[in-house]
mmCIF file of C-alpha atoms in Angstrom:
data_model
loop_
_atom_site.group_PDB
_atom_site.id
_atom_site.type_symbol
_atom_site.label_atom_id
_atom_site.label_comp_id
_atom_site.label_asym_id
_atom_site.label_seq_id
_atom_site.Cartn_x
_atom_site.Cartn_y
_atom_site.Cartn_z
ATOM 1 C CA UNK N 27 106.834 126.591 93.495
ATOM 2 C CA UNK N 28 105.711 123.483 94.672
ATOM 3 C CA UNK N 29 106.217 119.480 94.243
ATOM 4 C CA UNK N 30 103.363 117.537 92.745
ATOM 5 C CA UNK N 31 102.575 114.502 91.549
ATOM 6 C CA UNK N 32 100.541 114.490 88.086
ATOM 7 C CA UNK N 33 99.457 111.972 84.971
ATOM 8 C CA UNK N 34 99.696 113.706 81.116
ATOM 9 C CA UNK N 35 98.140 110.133 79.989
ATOM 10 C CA UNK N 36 96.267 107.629 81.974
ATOM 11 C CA UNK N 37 97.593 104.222 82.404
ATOM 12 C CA UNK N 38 99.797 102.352 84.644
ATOM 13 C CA UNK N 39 101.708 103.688 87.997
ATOM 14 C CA UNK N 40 104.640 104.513 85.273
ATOM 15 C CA UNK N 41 102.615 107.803 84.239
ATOM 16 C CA UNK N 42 102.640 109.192 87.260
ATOM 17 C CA UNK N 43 106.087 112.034 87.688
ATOM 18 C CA UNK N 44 106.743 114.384 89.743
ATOM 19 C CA UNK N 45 106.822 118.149 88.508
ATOM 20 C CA UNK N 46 107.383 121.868 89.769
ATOM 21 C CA UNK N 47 104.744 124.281 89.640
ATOM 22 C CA UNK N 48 103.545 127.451 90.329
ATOM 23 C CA UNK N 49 101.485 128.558 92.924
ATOM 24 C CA UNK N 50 99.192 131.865 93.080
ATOM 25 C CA UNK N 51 97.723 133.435 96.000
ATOM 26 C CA UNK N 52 94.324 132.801 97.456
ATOM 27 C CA UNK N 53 91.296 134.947 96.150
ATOM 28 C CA UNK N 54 88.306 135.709 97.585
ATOM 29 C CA UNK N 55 86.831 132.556 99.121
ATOM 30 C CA UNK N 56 90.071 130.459 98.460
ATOM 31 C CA UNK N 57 92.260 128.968 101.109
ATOM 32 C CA UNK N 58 96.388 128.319 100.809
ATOM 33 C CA UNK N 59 96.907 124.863 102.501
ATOM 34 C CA UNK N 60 100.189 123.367 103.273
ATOM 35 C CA UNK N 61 99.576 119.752 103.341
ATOM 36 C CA UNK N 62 101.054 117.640 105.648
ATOM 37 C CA UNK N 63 99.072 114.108 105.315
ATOM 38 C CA UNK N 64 97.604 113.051 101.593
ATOM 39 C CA UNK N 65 95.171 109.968 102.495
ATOM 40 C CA UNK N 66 95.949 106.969 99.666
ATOM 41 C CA UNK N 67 92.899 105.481 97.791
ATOM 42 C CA UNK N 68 91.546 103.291 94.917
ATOM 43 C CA UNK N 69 89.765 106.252 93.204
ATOM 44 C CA UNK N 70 93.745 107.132 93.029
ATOM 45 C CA UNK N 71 94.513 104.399 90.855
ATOM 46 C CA UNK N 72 90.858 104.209 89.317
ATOM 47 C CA UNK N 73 91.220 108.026 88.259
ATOM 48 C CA UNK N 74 95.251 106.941 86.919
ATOM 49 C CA UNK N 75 94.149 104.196 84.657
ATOM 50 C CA UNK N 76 91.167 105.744 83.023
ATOM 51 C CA UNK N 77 88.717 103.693 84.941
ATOM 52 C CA UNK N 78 87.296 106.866 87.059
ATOM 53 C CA UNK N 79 86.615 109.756 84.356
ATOM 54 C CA UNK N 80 89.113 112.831 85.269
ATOM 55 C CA UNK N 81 88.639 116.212 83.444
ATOM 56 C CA UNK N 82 91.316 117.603 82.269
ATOM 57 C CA UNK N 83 95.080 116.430 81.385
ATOM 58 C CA UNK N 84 97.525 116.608 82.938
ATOM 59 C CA UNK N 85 95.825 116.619 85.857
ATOM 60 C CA UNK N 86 97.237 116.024 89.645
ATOM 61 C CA UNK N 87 95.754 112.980 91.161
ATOM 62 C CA UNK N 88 94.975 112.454 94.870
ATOM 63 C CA UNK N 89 91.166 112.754 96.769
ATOM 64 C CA UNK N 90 91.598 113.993 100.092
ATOM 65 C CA UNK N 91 94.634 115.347 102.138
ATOM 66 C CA UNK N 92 94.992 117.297 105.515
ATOM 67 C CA UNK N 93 97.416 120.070 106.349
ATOM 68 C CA UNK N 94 97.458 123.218 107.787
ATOM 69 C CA UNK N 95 96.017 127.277 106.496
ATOM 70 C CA UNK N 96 99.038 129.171 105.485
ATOM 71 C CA UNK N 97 96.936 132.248 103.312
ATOM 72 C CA UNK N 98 93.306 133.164 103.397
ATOM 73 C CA UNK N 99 91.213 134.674 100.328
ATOM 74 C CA UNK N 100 90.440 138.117 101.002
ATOM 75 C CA UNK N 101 86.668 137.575 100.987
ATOM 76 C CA UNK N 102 86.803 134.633 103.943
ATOM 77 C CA UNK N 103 85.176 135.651 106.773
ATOM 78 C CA UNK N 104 84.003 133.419 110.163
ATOM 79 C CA UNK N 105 86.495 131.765 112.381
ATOM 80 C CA UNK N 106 89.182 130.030 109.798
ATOM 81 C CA UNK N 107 92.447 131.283 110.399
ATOM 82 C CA UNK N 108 95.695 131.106 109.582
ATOM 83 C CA UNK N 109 97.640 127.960 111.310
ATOM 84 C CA UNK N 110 94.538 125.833 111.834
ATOM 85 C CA UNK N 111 94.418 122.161 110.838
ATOM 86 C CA UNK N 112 91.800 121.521 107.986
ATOM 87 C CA UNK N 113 91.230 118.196 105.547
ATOM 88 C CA UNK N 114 89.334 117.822 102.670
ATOM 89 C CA UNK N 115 87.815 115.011 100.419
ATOM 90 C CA UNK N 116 85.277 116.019 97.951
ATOM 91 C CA UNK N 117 87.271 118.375 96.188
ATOM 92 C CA UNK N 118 88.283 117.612 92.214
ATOM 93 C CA UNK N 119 91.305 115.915 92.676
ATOM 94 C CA UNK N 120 94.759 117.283 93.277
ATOM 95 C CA UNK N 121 95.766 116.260 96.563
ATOM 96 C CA UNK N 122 99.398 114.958 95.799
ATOM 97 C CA UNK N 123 101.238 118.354 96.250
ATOM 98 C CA UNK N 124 103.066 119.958 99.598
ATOM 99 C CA UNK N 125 100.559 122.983 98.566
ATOM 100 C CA UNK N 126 97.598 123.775 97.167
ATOM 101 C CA UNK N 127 95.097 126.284 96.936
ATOM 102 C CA UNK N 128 91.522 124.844 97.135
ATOM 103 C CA UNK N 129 87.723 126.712 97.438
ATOM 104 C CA UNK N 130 86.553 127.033 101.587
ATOM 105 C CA UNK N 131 83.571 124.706 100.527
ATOM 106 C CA UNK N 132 85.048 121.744 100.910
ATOM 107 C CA UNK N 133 87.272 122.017 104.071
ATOM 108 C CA UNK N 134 86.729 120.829 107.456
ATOM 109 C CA UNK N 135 88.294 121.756 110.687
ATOM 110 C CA UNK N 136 90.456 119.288 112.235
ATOM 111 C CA UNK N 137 89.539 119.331 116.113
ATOM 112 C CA UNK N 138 92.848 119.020 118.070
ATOM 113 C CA UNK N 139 92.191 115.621 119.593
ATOM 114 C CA UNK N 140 92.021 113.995 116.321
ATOM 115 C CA UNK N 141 95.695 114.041 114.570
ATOM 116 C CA UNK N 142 96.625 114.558 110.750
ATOM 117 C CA UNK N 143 97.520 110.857 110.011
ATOM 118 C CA UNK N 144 94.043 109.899 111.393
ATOM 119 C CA UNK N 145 91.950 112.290 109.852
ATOM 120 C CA UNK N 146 93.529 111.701 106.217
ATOM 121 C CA UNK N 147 93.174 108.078 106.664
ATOM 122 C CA UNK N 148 89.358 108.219 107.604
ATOM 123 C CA UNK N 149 87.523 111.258 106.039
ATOM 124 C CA UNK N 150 87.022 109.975 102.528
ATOM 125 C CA UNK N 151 86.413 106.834 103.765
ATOM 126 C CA UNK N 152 83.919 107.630 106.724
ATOM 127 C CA UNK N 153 82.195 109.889 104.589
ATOM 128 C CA UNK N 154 81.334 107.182 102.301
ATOM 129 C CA UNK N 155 80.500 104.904 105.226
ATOM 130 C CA UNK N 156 77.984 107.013 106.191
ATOM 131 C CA UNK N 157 75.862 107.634 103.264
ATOM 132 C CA UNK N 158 76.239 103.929 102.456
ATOM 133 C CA UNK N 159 74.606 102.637 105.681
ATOM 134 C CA UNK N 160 72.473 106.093 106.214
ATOM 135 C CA UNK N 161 71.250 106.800 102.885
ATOM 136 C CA UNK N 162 71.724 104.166 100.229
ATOM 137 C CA UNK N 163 70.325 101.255 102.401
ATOM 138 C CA UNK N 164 69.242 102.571 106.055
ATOM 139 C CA UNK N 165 70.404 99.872 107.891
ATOM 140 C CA UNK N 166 67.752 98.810 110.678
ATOM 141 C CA UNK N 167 68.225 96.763 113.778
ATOM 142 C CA UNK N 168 69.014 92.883 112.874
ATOM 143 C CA UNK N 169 69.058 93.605 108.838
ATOM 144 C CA UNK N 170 71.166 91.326 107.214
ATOM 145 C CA UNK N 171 73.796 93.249 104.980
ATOM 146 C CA UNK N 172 76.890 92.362 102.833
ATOM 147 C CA UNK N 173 79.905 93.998 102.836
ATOM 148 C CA UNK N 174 82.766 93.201 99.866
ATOM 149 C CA UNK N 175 85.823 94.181 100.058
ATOM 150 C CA UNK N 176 85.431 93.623 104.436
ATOM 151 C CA UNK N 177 89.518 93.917 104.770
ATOM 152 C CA UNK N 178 90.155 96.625 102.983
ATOM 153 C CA UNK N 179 90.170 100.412 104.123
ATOM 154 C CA UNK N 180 86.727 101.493 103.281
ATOM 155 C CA UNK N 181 85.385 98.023 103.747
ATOM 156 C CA UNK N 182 86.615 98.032 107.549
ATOM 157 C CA UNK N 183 85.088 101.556 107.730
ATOM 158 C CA UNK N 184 81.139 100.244 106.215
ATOM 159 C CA UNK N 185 81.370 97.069 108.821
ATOM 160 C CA UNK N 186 82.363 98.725 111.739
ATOM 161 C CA UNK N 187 79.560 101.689 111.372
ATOM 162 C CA UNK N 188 76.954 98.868 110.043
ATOM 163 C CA UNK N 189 77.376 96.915 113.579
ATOM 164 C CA UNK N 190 76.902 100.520 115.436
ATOM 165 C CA UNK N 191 73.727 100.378 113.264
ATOM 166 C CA UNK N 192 73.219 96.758 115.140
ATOM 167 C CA UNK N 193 72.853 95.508 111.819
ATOM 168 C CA UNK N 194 74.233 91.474 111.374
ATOM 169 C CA UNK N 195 77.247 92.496 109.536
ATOM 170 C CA UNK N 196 78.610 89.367 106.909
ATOM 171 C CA UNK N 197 82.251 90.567 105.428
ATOM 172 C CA UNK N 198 83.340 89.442 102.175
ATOM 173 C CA UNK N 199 87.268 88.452 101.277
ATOM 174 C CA UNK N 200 89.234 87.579 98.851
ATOM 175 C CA UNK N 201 91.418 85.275 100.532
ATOM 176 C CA UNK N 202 91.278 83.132 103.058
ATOM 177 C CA UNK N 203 93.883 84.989 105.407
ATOM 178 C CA UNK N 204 91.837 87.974 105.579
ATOM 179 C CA UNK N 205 88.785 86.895 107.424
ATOM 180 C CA UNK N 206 90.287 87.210 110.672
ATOM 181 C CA UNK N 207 90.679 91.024 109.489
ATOM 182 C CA UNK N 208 86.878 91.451 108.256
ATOM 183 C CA UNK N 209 85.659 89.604 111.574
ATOM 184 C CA UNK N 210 88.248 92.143 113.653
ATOM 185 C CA UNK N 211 86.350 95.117 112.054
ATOM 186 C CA UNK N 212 82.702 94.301 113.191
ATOM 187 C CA UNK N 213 81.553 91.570 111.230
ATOM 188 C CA UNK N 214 79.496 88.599 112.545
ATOM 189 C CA UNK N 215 80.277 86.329 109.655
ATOM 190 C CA UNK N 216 83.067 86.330 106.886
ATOM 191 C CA UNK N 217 83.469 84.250 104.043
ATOM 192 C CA UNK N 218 85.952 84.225 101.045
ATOM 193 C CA UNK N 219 83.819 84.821 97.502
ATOM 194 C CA UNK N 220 85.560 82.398 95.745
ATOM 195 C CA UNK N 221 84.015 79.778 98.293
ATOM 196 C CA UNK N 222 81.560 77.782 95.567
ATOM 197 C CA UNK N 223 79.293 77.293 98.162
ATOM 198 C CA UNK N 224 79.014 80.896 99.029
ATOM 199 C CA UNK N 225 75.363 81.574 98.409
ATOM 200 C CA UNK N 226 74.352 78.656 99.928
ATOM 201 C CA UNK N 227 76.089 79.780 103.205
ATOM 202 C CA UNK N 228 74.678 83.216 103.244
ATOM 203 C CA UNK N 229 71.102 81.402 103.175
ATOM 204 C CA UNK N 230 72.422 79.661 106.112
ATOM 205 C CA UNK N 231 73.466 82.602 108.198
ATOM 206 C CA UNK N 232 70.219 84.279 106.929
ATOM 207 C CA UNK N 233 67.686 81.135 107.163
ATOM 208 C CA UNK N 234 66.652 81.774 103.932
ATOM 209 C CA UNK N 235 65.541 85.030 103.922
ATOM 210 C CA UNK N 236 68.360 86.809 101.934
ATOM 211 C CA UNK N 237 70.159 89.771 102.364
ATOM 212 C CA UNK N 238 68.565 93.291 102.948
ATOM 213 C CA UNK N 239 71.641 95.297 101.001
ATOM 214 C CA UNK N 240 74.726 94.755 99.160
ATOM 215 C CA UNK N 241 77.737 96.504 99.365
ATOM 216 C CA UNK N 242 80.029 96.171 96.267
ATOM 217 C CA UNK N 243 83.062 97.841 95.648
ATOM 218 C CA UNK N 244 83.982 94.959 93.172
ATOM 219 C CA UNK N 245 81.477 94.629 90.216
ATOM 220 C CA UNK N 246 81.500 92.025 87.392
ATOM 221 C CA UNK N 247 83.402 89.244 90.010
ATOM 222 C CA UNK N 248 81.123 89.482 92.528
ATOM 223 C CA UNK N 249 77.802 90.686 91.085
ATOM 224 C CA UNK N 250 76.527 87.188 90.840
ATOM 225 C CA UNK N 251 76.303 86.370 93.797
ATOM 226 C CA UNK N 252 75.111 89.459 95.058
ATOM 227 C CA UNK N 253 72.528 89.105 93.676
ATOM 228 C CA UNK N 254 71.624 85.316 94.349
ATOM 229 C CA UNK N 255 71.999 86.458 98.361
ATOM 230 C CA UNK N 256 69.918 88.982 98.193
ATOM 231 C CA UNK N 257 66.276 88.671 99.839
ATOM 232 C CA UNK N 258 62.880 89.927 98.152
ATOM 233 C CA UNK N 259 62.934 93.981 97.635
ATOM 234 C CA UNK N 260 66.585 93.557 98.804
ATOM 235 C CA UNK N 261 69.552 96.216 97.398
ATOM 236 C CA UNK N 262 72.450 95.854 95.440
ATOM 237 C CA UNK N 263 74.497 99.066 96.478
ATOM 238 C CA UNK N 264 77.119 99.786 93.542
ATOM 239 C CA UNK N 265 79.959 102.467 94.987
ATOM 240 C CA UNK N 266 83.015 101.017 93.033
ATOM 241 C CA UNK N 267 84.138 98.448 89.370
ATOM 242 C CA UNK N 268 87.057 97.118 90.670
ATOM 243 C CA UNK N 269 86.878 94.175 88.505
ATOM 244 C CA UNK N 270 84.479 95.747 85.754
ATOM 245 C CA UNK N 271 80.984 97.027 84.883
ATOM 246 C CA UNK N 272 78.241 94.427 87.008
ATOM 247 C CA UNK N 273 76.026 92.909 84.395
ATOM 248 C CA UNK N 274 72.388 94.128 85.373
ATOM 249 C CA UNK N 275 68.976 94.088 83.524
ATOM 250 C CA UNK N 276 65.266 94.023 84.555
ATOM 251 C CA UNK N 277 64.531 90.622 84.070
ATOM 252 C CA UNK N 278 67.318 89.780 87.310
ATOM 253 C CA UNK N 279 65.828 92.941 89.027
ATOM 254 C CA UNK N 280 62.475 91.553 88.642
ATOM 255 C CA UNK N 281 62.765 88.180 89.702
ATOM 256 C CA UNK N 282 62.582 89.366 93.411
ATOM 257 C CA UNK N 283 61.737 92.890 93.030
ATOM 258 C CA UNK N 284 65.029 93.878 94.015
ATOM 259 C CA UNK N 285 66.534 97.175 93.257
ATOM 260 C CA UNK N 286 70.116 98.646 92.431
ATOM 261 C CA UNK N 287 72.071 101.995 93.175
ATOM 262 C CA UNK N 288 75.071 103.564 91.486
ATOM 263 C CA UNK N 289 76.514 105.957 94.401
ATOM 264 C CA UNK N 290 78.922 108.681 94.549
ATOM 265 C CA UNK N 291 80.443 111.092 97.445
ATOM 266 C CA UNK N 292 79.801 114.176 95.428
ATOM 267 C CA UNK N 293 75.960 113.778 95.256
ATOM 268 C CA UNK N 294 75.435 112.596 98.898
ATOM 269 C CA UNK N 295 78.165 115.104 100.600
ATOM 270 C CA UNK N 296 77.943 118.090 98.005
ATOM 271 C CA UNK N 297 76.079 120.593 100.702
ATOM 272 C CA UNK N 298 79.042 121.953 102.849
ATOM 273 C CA UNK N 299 76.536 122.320 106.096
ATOM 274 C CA UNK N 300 76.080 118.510 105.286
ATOM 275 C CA UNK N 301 79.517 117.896 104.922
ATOM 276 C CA UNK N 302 80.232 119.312 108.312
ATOM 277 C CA UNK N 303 77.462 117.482 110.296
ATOM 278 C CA UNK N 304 79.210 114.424 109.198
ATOM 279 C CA UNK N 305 82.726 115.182 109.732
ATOM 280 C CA UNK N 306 81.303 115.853 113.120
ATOM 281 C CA UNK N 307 79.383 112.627 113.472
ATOM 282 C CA UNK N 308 82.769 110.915 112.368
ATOM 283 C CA UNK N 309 85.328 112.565 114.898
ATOM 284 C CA UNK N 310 82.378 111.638 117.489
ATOM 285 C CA UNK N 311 82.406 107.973 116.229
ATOM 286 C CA UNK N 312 86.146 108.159 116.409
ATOM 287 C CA UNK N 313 86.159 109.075 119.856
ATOM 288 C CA UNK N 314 83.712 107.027 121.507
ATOM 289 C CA UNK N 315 86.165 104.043 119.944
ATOM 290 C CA UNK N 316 83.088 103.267 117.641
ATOM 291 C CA UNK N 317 85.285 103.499 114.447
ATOM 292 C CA UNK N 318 88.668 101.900 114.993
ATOM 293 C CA UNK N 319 91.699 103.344 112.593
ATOM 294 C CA UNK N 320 94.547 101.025 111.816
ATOM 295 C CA UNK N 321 96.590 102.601 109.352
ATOM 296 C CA UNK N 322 98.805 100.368 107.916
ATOM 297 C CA UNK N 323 100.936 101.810 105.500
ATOM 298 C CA UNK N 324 103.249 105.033 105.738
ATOM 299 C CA UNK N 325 104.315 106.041 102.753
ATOM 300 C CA UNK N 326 106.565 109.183 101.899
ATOM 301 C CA UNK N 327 105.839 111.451 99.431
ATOM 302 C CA UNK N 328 108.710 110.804 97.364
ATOM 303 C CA UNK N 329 107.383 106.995 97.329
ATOM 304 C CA UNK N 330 103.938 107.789 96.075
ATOM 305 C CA UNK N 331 104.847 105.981 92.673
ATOM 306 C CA UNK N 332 105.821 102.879 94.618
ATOM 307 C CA UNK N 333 102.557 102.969 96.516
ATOM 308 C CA UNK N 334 100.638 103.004 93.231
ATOM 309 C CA UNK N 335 102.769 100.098 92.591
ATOM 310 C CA UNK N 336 101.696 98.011 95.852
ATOM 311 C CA UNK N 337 98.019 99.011 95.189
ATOM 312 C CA UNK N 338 98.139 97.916 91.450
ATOM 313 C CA UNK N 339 100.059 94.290 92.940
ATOM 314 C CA UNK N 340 97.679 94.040 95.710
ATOM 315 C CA UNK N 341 100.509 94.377 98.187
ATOM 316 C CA UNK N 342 99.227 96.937 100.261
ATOM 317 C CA UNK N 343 95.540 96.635 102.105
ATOM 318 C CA UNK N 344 94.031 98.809 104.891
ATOM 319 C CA UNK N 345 94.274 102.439 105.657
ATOM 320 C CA UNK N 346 97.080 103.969 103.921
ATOM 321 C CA UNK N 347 98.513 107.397 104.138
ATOM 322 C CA UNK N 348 101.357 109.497 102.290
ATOM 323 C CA UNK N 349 102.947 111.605 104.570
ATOM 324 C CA UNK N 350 104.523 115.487 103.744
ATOM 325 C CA UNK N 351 108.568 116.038 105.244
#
């Protein structure tokens, strides 16, 4: 048997409990993983209250974890083993359990100078990074890009891998308080949203050319503005509705030829030899100091309700992790 986590009806952090179940042995390409970090992120919530589709219910929640090979499927060959340190995160959820027994597709080897806590807190996140300034907009030297969201977990992850990129990196808050965070994480330029003269200041920091690409996590809040930054044949890059569905049509697109992109992990990262080049490119970036990893929050696993809680109340920003007694 083993604890999970798991929702029989979506809704608020209240239908989340904790249950016993069973748990089979690995067959044939199937791994047995003892987890012993479970990273904590919005899709979390998104996939609790309905907003994220989720297949089947009950269902256990949670994207990405990392812990350690217990049992191997008979038909896994290569160099996994029992006792190594793997992580996954594009997997159909299920990651808030001490066990679970998940397909060798979508694990990655852990390299030993890159601990648990680190590697839950970054691969979902990192992954997403990187097809967001590789693939979705290629960032190019001294392109003016838009990050939303710049103080929160993925947000600090996009910024800091945009200014590798050398691109002019302008973070997007909330609040006031947290532009010291977004200008901490690579930005050149931060402003709160709710500033009435934001447009008008990203013109200024761009001399009226407009933005290249941006980066909402947000939606309907900040899709106005977005799009009244953005240059000619500039992006609107879609990878989260926070706040609700962005209002688009052709007539907005066409008014400077701009375009807009819906994005998801499972379409850029769903090759495993793919998956792996990145994971490498990430611990790389991770050890020349090029991505920085301040997790904030430890939770336990027994407090993964209360976490839900602190994400749904805002309390709780950053990196956050749940880790396994």
């Amino acid at each position: 048997m083993t604890k999970a986590v798991q929702i029989k009806k979506t809704g608020g952090p209240e239908v989340l409990e904790f249950v016993s179940k069973d748990i089979s042995e690995p067959k044939g390409e199937e791994v047995l993983i003892r987890h012993t970090v479970i990273g904590l992120n919005r899709y979390d919530s998104e996939h609790r209250k309905g907003t994220r589709t989720i297949k089947d219910l009950p269902s256990v929640l949670g994207m990405e974890a990392v812990g350690v090979v217990e049992k191997l499927g008979k038909n896994i060959t290569g160099d996994l083993k029992v006792g190594d340190r793997v992580g996954y995160c594009t997997a159909p959820p299920g990651a808030y359990c001490e066990k679970r027994i998940i397909h060798l597709k979508y694990l990655i080897k852990i390299p030993d100078d890159i601990s648990d806590e680190v590697a839950a807190a970054v691969l979902l996140k990192g992954m997403t990074a990187h097809y967001l300034v590789n693939h979705s907009y290629k960032i190019k030297p001294g392109a003016f890009v838009l990050v939303h969201g710049a103080n929160g977990g993925l947000g600090q992850m996009i910024c800091q891998w945009a200014k590798e990129k050398k691109g002019v990196v302008i973070g997007s808050v909330g609040h006031d308080e947290k532009i010291k965070v977004a200008l901490q994480n690579g930005c050149t330029h931060a402003i709160n949203y709710n500033d009435k003269n934001f447009t008008s200041k990203i013109m200024e920091i761009t001399k009226n050319q407009g933005l290249g690409a941006v980066y909402d996590p947000i939606g309907y809040a900040t899709s106005k503005i977005s799009f009244e930054s953005l240059g000619k044949f500039g992006i609107y890059v879609s990878y989260g509705q926070i706040s609700g569905a962005a209002p688009i049509n052709f007539s907005l697109l066409s008014s400077r030829s701009l375009f807009a992109a819906g994005t998801s992990i499972y379409h850029y990262k769903h090759d495993r030899f793919i998956l792996l080049l990145t994971a490498m490119e990430i611990f790389e970036m991770l050890r020349k100091k090029l991505l920085t990893v301040r997790i904030n929050k430890k939770y336990k696993f027994n407090e993964i309700i209360q976490a839900h809680h602190d994400m749904e109340n805002r309390k709780v920003s950053g990196l956050n992790i749940i880790k396994i007694a």
